[in-house]
Amino acid sequence: MKALRKADVILFGALLVLSGLLLWLLHWYHAGTEVKYLVVTVEEEEVARIPLTEEGTYGIRIEDTGVVVEKYSAEESYQNVFVLEDGTVRMSEAACPDLLCVKKGIVQELGIPIVCLPHGVVLLLQ
Amino acid sequence: MKPETKKRLVILGAVIGCVLLGVIIFYPRSYAKTFYKTGYCCDTVISLTIVGEDEAECRRILEEAYQMCLAFEADVLDRFSAESEVGRMNLQQSRLLDTGVASQKETYQISATLQALLEAGVHYGKLTQGAFDITIAPYSDLWNVTEEDFKVPSSSQIETVRSLVDIASVEISEGNVSLISRQQLDFGGLAKGFLCQKLYEFFKAEGVTKAVINFGGNVCIMGEGRVGIENPFGKDNIKTVELEQGYVSTAGIYERGVEVEGVWYHHIIDPRTGSPATGDVVSATVVTQEANAGMLADIISTTCVVLGREAALEFLDELWRQEPKLEQVILVLQDQSVVVWEPEGV
């Protein structure tokens, strides 16, 4: 009697591996310890949450009507400009006198902020 | 249907069933997520990050932690408010006439919290032989270090208040402190580290196992984390410190300051001279994994900048003999070189 063929064993094996992989992936995705987002807050209010996968240069425009965080455009003027790449963030430009946030350089750690005090802007990896 | 096919179907069904059961059993009910809070306290930005499963609970913990800091500043520390303990005491002191008699002392009742801060201030003031001094307030005011518009005082202005900056004259007894007439207190050199430590204790009591606290230049890590150490001369990091738990505190003269007639004045005042520190240390980062060394890390980072490389290294050895708590101190010097102090024989 030949209830199980080689192909069946391979199928079962593949099923097992696949489901294990799925579980692991789900777990990894939901686990809280990995940095996944860049959170932009202005005056203690969260104004943007950008996945680290969406790399690029972004501008922060603070207007009376609200705060706009968008992909950088040379035609616009911004209070702060930051670059998101390789899981790191840095402030590349700031329209303030001290430029402390630009001097701060690259940050890639969870919970370590880049602060622009004059504009009340905080970039935080979460 | 052939019995063979039937058997195979049964086995296939059983395997799929087992896999499903496994997924259901092992699928976590809830996931740990990251929550954060940013705010302003003690003239600096603080950001609190914690990892937990229950969102409402995490948000409550963060809010309470932040309010604790604000309350501490408002009730005890804020030296520009008549509502705080330190502010009230300083105000009363400033209203006194200068008697010119050094032995003339004023005694004030103090809370247990302020007593703890004062004791630490006096202890480390003596240990650093005045390179760290909580009676620095008159100099802080002259240079206006906490404000945006930094001032450069004349040497005669500095001379006038010199006798007031003297940690050795501060006497503490149970519930009381005695100060020379007009002497005032400024806890700016240890408050952030102290609050970092308070936050750590609060999070721990609330059952938080993973957190990152950033309080100005003071970082506290709970449950593994990394902290990059800034390069004062560039935009990269000098190195990254990884730790299980503990504090990473940085003080530097490259951040805040002002240029007047070609001279760069920074915000770290040497209490022994009344002028910005002139040593060769541009930034000092203190690393410790001791849970109760948050305030120490804050004090020592500033002290190393004030002392300069040679005196700082000597002092760190001496400190290690008395209080073996610091793990590493990273000094970045004017010539852009990096000196790392580590305790001997460890």
XYZ file of C-alpha atoms in Angstrom:
472
model
C 0.000 0.000 0.000
C 1.248 3.397 -0.820
C -0.870 5.968 1.044
C 1.769 8.674 0.912
C 3.732 9.564 -2.137
C 6.854 11.654 -2.177
C 4.881 14.591 -3.572
C 2.536 14.459 -0.575
C 5.385 14.649 1.905
C 6.799 17.649 0.019
C 3.362 19.299 0.066
C 2.986 18.794 3.818
C 6.471 20.040 4.435
C 5.875 23.108 2.296
C 2.614 23.795 4.119
C 4.325 23.597 7.486
C 7.201 25.830 6.484
C 4.837 28.347 4.904
C 2.606 28.627 7.945
C 5.606 28.919 10.236
C 6.985 31.671 8.047
C 3.644 33.440 8.088
C 3.513 33.349 11.879
C 7.046 34.610 12.181
C 6.350 37.408 9.702
C 3.216 38.463 11.541
C 5.073 38.415 14.804
C 7.961 40.458 13.445
C 5.608 42.974 11.908
C 3.661 43.544 15.093
C 6.466 43.358 17.615
C 6.974 46.757 19.206
C 10.717 46.820 19.535
C 11.635 47.454 15.924
C 11.713 51.002 14.657
C 9.064 51.234 11.961
C 7.946 54.833 11.706
C 9.216 58.326 11.865
C 6.802 60.381 13.938
C 6.761 64.143 13.405
C 5.324 66.222 16.237
C 4.879 69.978 16.288
C 4.115 71.635 19.637
C 3.470 68.196 21.166
C 0.873 67.282 18.500
C 1.546 64.362 16.165
C 1.299 65.751 12.621
C 2.733 62.901 10.559
C 3.690 59.237 10.845
C 5.855 58.070 7.950
C 6.853 54.415 7.449
C 10.639 54.092 7.232
C 10.198 52.366 3.889
C 8.972 55.615 2.349
C 12.424 57.081 1.971
C 12.993 60.546 0.650
C 13.289 64.211 1.492
C 10.359 65.806 3.291
C 9.446 69.368 4.152
C 7.565 70.682 7.189
C 5.487 73.798 6.582
C 3.909 75.377 9.636
C 0.969 77.607 8.717
C -1.701 79.318 10.759
C -4.224 76.816 9.490
C -2.148 73.781 10.411
C 1.036 71.869 9.751
C 1.843 70.292 6.397
C 4.401 67.507 6.060
C 5.018 66.600 2.421
C 7.616 65.366 -0.037
C 10.115 68.138 -0.562
C 9.473 70.434 -3.473
C 11.994 73.097 -4.487
C 9.188 75.565 -5.208
C 7.912 75.535 -1.644
C 9.493 77.083 1.418
C 9.637 75.070 4.600
C 10.528 75.675 8.245
C 12.306 72.328 8.391
C 13.472 69.778 5.839
C 14.436 66.225 6.801
C 15.816 63.196 4.993
C 14.625 59.661 5.630
C 16.949 56.928 4.317
C 18.320 53.497 5.330
C 16.242 53.532 8.505
C 17.850 56.777 9.640
C 16.658 60.345 9.808
C 18.447 63.685 9.760
C 17.348 67.274 9.571
C 18.952 68.708 6.459
C 17.656 72.279 6.591
C 16.016 74.507 9.151
C 14.941 78.117 8.940
C 16.139 78.995 12.423
C 19.189 80.805 13.811
C 20.796 78.065 15.892
C 20.513 75.048 13.515
C 20.882 72.703 16.489
C 18.638 70.139 14.834
C 20.819 70.094 11.711
C 23.969 69.793 13.851
C 22.420 66.837 15.663
C 23.160 64.737 12.579
C 21.907 61.239 11.894
C 19.604 59.387 14.278
C 18.603 55.752 13.918
C 17.671 54.729 17.450
C 14.243 54.208 18.947
C 13.124 57.092 21.118
C 16.051 59.433 20.466
C 14.621 62.682 19.118
C 15.852 65.380 16.795
C 14.566 68.639 18.195
C 14.049 72.024 16.590
C 13.141 74.152 19.563
C 12.359 77.410 17.708
C 9.674 75.660 15.644
C 8.586 73.171 18.275
C 9.381 70.327 15.874
C 10.388 66.896 17.184
C 11.366 63.977 14.915
C 11.148 60.673 16.761
C 11.743 57.129 15.508
C 9.117 54.712 16.790
C -13.080 6.640 -4.816
C -10.138 4.381 -4.339
C -9.383 3.592 -0.707
C -5.858 4.786 -1.322
C -7.034 8.261 -2.386
C -9.381 8.376 0.566
C -6.566 7.617 2.961
C -4.427 10.327 1.415
C -7.208 12.850 1.756
C -7.608 11.949 5.431
C -3.887 12.425 6.060
C -3.890 15.714 4.123
C -6.861 16.886 6.146
C -5.168 15.891 9.402
C -1.977 17.766 8.509
C -3.858 20.927 7.512
C -5.884 20.626 10.710
C -2.733 20.348 12.808
C -1.163 23.374 11.114
C -4.299 25.448 11.661
C -4.470 24.404 15.302
C -0.820 25.332 15.691
C -1.395 28.765 14.189
C -4.379 29.356 16.460
C -2.449 28.263 19.537
C 0.694 30.195 18.767
C -0.912 33.316 17.339
C -0.336 35.972 20.019
C -3.500 37.510 21.466
C -2.011 40.973 21.560
C 1.152 42.611 20.395
C 3.551 44.954 22.102
C 3.463 48.355 20.471
C 5.464 51.518 20.904
C 3.881 54.573 22.482
C 5.459 57.935 23.016
C 4.956 61.373 24.483
C 6.860 64.561 23.795
C 6.759 67.717 25.861
C 8.732 70.524 27.464
C 10.123 70.505 30.963
C 13.052 72.243 32.685
C 13.847 74.345 29.580
C 14.306 71.321 27.413
C 12.406 68.886 25.236
C 11.626 65.530 26.721
C 10.457 62.483 24.854
C 9.229 59.341 26.556
C 8.890 56.080 24.623
C 7.531 52.894 26.132
C 6.677 49.490 24.705
C 3.551 47.748 25.933
C 0.470 45.847 24.874
C -2.368 47.786 26.440
C -2.725 51.110 24.648
C -4.913 52.849 27.253
C -2.615 51.726 30.048
C 0.523 52.855 28.207
C -0.985 56.256 27.450
C -1.965 56.682 31.109
C 1.563 55.792 32.264
C 3.099 58.266 29.786
C 0.741 61.067 30.786
C 1.331 60.498 34.500
C 5.081 60.372 33.945
C 5.006 63.692 32.090
C 2.783 65.338 34.707
C 5.162 64.106 37.413
C 8.013 65.988 35.709
C 5.961 69.155 35.297
C 4.819 69.017 38.930
C 8.360 68.505 40.113
C 9.547 71.512 38.153
C 6.637 73.711 39.277
C 6.680 72.696 42.954
C 10.368 72.328 43.671
C 12.810 73.343 41.008
C 11.757 76.303 38.879
C 14.013 79.089 40.060
C 12.082 81.742 38.154
C 8.751 81.007 39.804
C 7.657 82.249 43.231
C 5.485 79.125 43.454
C 8.360 76.668 43.635
C 10.429 75.857 46.679
C 13.738 76.877 45.122
C 12.176 79.960 43.497
C 10.705 81.127 46.798
C 13.948 80.608 48.641
C 15.953 82.451 45.970
C 13.457 85.325 45.982
C 13.743 85.703 49.760
C 17.516 85.564 49.497
C 17.608 88.207 46.765
C 15.591 90.595 48.946
C 18.120 90.464 51.754
C 20.584 93.277 52.084
C 24.183 92.393 51.547
C 25.522 92.297 55.072
C 29.051 91.737 53.944
C 29.430 89.294 56.808
C 30.159 85.829 55.514
C 29.169 84.209 58.791
C 25.657 85.649 58.553
C 23.448 82.781 57.492
C 19.825 82.351 56.641
C 18.055 79.106 57.451
C 15.160 77.704 55.436
C 12.869 74.736 55.916
C 13.065 72.309 53.028
C 11.052 69.367 51.721
C 12.445 65.837 51.647
C 12.880 66.053 47.847
C 14.832 69.289 48.023
C 16.892 67.886 50.869
C 17.885 64.914 48.700
C 18.850 67.239 45.842
C 20.787 69.536 48.162
C 22.639 66.644 49.726
C 23.660 65.368 46.304
C 24.633 68.893 45.254
C 26.784 69.448 48.329
C 28.328 65.967 48.149
C 29.392 66.281 44.508
C 30.283 69.946 44.946
C 32.851 68.921 47.545
C 33.980 65.853 45.598
C 34.651 67.972 42.488
C 36.232 70.716 44.612
C 33.816 73.271 43.269
C 33.924 72.314 39.591
C 30.272 71.424 40.058
C 28.360 73.882 42.192
C 24.623 74.335 42.819
C 25.243 77.825 44.221
C 26.182 78.910 40.693
C 22.875 80.796 40.326
C 24.364 84.354 40.299
C 26.672 83.394 37.412
C 23.819 81.683 35.573
C 21.839 84.915 35.889
C 24.729 87.123 34.783
C 25.339 85.040 31.673
C 21.632 84.407 31.247
C 22.409 80.791 30.339
C 18.858 79.493 30.336
C 17.569 82.136 27.957
C 17.997 82.610 24.242
C 19.688 85.996 24.649
C 22.915 85.012 26.230
C 24.744 87.947 27.855
C 28.434 88.576 28.400
C 28.942 90.220 31.817
C 31.889 92.382 32.770
C 34.574 91.000 35.044
C 33.562 93.412 37.803
C 30.015 92.035 37.687
C 31.444 88.542 38.099
C 33.690 89.726 40.952
C 30.698 91.203 42.816
C 28.948 87.857 43.174
C 31.981 85.614 43.451
C 31.710 85.137 47.232
C 28.167 83.783 46.837
C 29.218 80.875 44.656
C 30.605 78.668 47.375
C 29.211 75.188 47.898
C 31.367 74.669 50.989
C 29.329 77.259 52.885
C 26.006 75.452 52.413
C 24.941 73.604 55.552
C 22.207 71.005 55.617
C 20.562 69.576 58.698
C 17.399 67.489 59.000
C 14.717 69.466 57.142
C 16.756 72.687 56.998
C 19.350 74.385 54.867
C 21.512 77.348 55.814
C 22.820 79.715 53.179
C 24.965 82.836 53.242
C 22.861 85.975 52.804
C 21.933 86.464 49.123
C 23.330 83.080 48.087
C 21.008 81.366 45.585
C 20.569 77.879 44.232
C 20.448 76.536 40.677
C 19.817 72.820 40.176
C 20.120 73.022 36.374
C 23.232 70.825 36.493
C 21.493 67.818 38.011
C 17.712 68.248 37.592
C 17.463 66.484 34.241
C 19.451 63.503 35.446
C 17.438 63.397 38.650
C 14.164 63.405 36.698
C 15.475 60.732 34.327
C 16.068 58.570 37.374
C 12.605 59.393 38.784
C 11.017 58.440 35.451
C 12.950 55.198 35.403
C 11.723 54.351 38.912
C 8.158 55.297 37.982
C 8.174 53.156 34.818
C 9.650 50.255 36.739
C 6.969 50.531 39.432
C 4.320 50.566 36.699
C 5.691 47.329 35.285
C 7.170 48.803 32.105
C 9.969 46.592 30.802
C 11.138 48.523 27.750
C 11.480 52.281 27.571
C 13.633 55.086 26.227
C 13.623 58.374 28.114
C 15.210 61.428 26.556
C 15.554 64.439 28.816
C 17.643 67.068 27.097
C 21.073 65.486 26.791
C 20.179 62.726 29.237
C 19.013 59.385 27.904
C 17.730 56.527 30.028
C 17.363 53.058 28.544
C 15.211 50.285 29.979
C 15.300 46.837 28.408
C 18.079 47.111 25.831
C 18.629 50.043 23.578
C 21.144 52.024 21.600
C 22.270 55.604 21.848
C 24.356 57.299 19.186
C 26.970 59.752 20.427
C 27.035 62.897 18.360
C 30.161 64.146 16.692
C 30.432 67.846 17.677
C 32.447 68.472 14.501
C 30.274 66.670 11.990
C 26.916 65.170 11.358
C 27.859 61.557 11.918
C 28.041 59.688 15.211
C 31.322 59.087 16.993
C 30.089 55.768 18.213
C 26.958 53.967 19.291
C 26.564 52.758 22.847
C 24.451 49.674 23.434
C 23.181 48.880 26.886
C 20.753 46.626 28.733
C 19.624 49.436 30.964
C 21.084 52.614 32.336
C 21.938 56.167 31.415
C 23.859 57.976 28.721
C 24.347 61.632 29.556
C 26.054 64.140 27.284
C 27.196 67.675 28.025
C 28.752 69.800 25.333
C 29.890 73.331 24.701
C 29.163 73.187 20.976
C 25.412 73.515 21.173
C 24.251 76.616 22.945
C 26.207 79.814 22.970
C 26.832 83.114 21.289
C 29.621 84.806 19.360
C 30.484 88.281 20.581
C 33.251 90.243 18.856
C 34.770 87.085 17.456
C 34.786 85.160 20.740
C 32.561 82.096 21.162
C 30.866 81.983 24.550
C 29.118 78.758 25.463
C 26.660 77.900 28.211
C 28.719 75.733 30.552
C 30.018 78.100 33.215
C 32.975 77.108 35.353
C 31.783 77.867 38.913
C 35.378 78.400 39.967
C 35.952 81.296 37.563
C 32.470 82.561 36.763
C 33.170 82.335 33.017
C 32.529 79.667 30.383
C 34.758 76.626 30.869
C 38.046 76.966 28.997
C 39.157 73.331 29.064
C 39.898 71.260 25.976
C 36.783 69.064 26.291
C 34.110 69.882 23.719
C 31.705 67.168 24.779
C 31.593 64.559 27.517
C 29.351 61.506 27.497
C 28.915 59.427 30.630
C 27.663 55.836 30.363
C 26.425 53.858 33.356
C 24.240 50.784 33.791
C 23.495 51.531 37.442
C 19.791 52.159 37.971
C 20.412 54.882 40.555
C 23.131 56.785 38.727
C 21.019 59.026 36.467
C 21.749 62.152 38.448
C 25.414 61.196 38.820
C 25.731 60.809 35.033
C 24.260 64.284 34.507
C 26.581 65.882 37.084
C 29.724 64.157 35.854
C 29.176 64.929 32.157
C 29.064 68.664 32.912
C 31.933 68.399 35.396
C 34.204 66.740 32.800
C 33.645 69.649 30.399
C 34.467 72.127 33.180
C 37.581 70.236 34.296
C 39.164 69.604 30.904
C 40.775 66.345 29.824
C 43.663 65.948 32.246
C 41.803 66.921 35.407
C 38.707 65.010 34.267
C 40.597 61.727 33.833
C 42.207 62.125 37.249
C 38.871 62.959 38.807
C 37.148 59.961 37.182
C 39.760 57.607 38.659
C 39.241 59.150 42.084
C 35.449 58.961 41.718
C 35.705 55.284 40.747
C 37.584 54.560 43.972
C 34.767 56.161 45.982
C 31.703 55.290 43.894
C 32.307 52.584 41.287
C 29.274 53.325 39.161
C 30.387 54.754 35.844
C 31.185 52.367 33.053
C 32.625 54.646 30.418
C 33.202 58.329 29.782
C 33.801 59.530 26.245
C 35.523 62.878 25.847
C 35.709 64.681 22.525
C 38.493 67.242 22.541
C 39.070 70.561 20.753
C 41.540 68.904 18.365
C 38.745 66.487 17.368
C 40.386 63.508 19.040
C 38.374 61.159 21.238
C 39.493 59.971 24.667
C 37.666 57.120 26.361
C 37.934 56.659 30.117
C 37.187 53.252 31.548
C 37.689 52.113 35.132
C 40.987 50.380 35.833
C 40.945 46.612 36.139
C 37.488 46.191 34.676
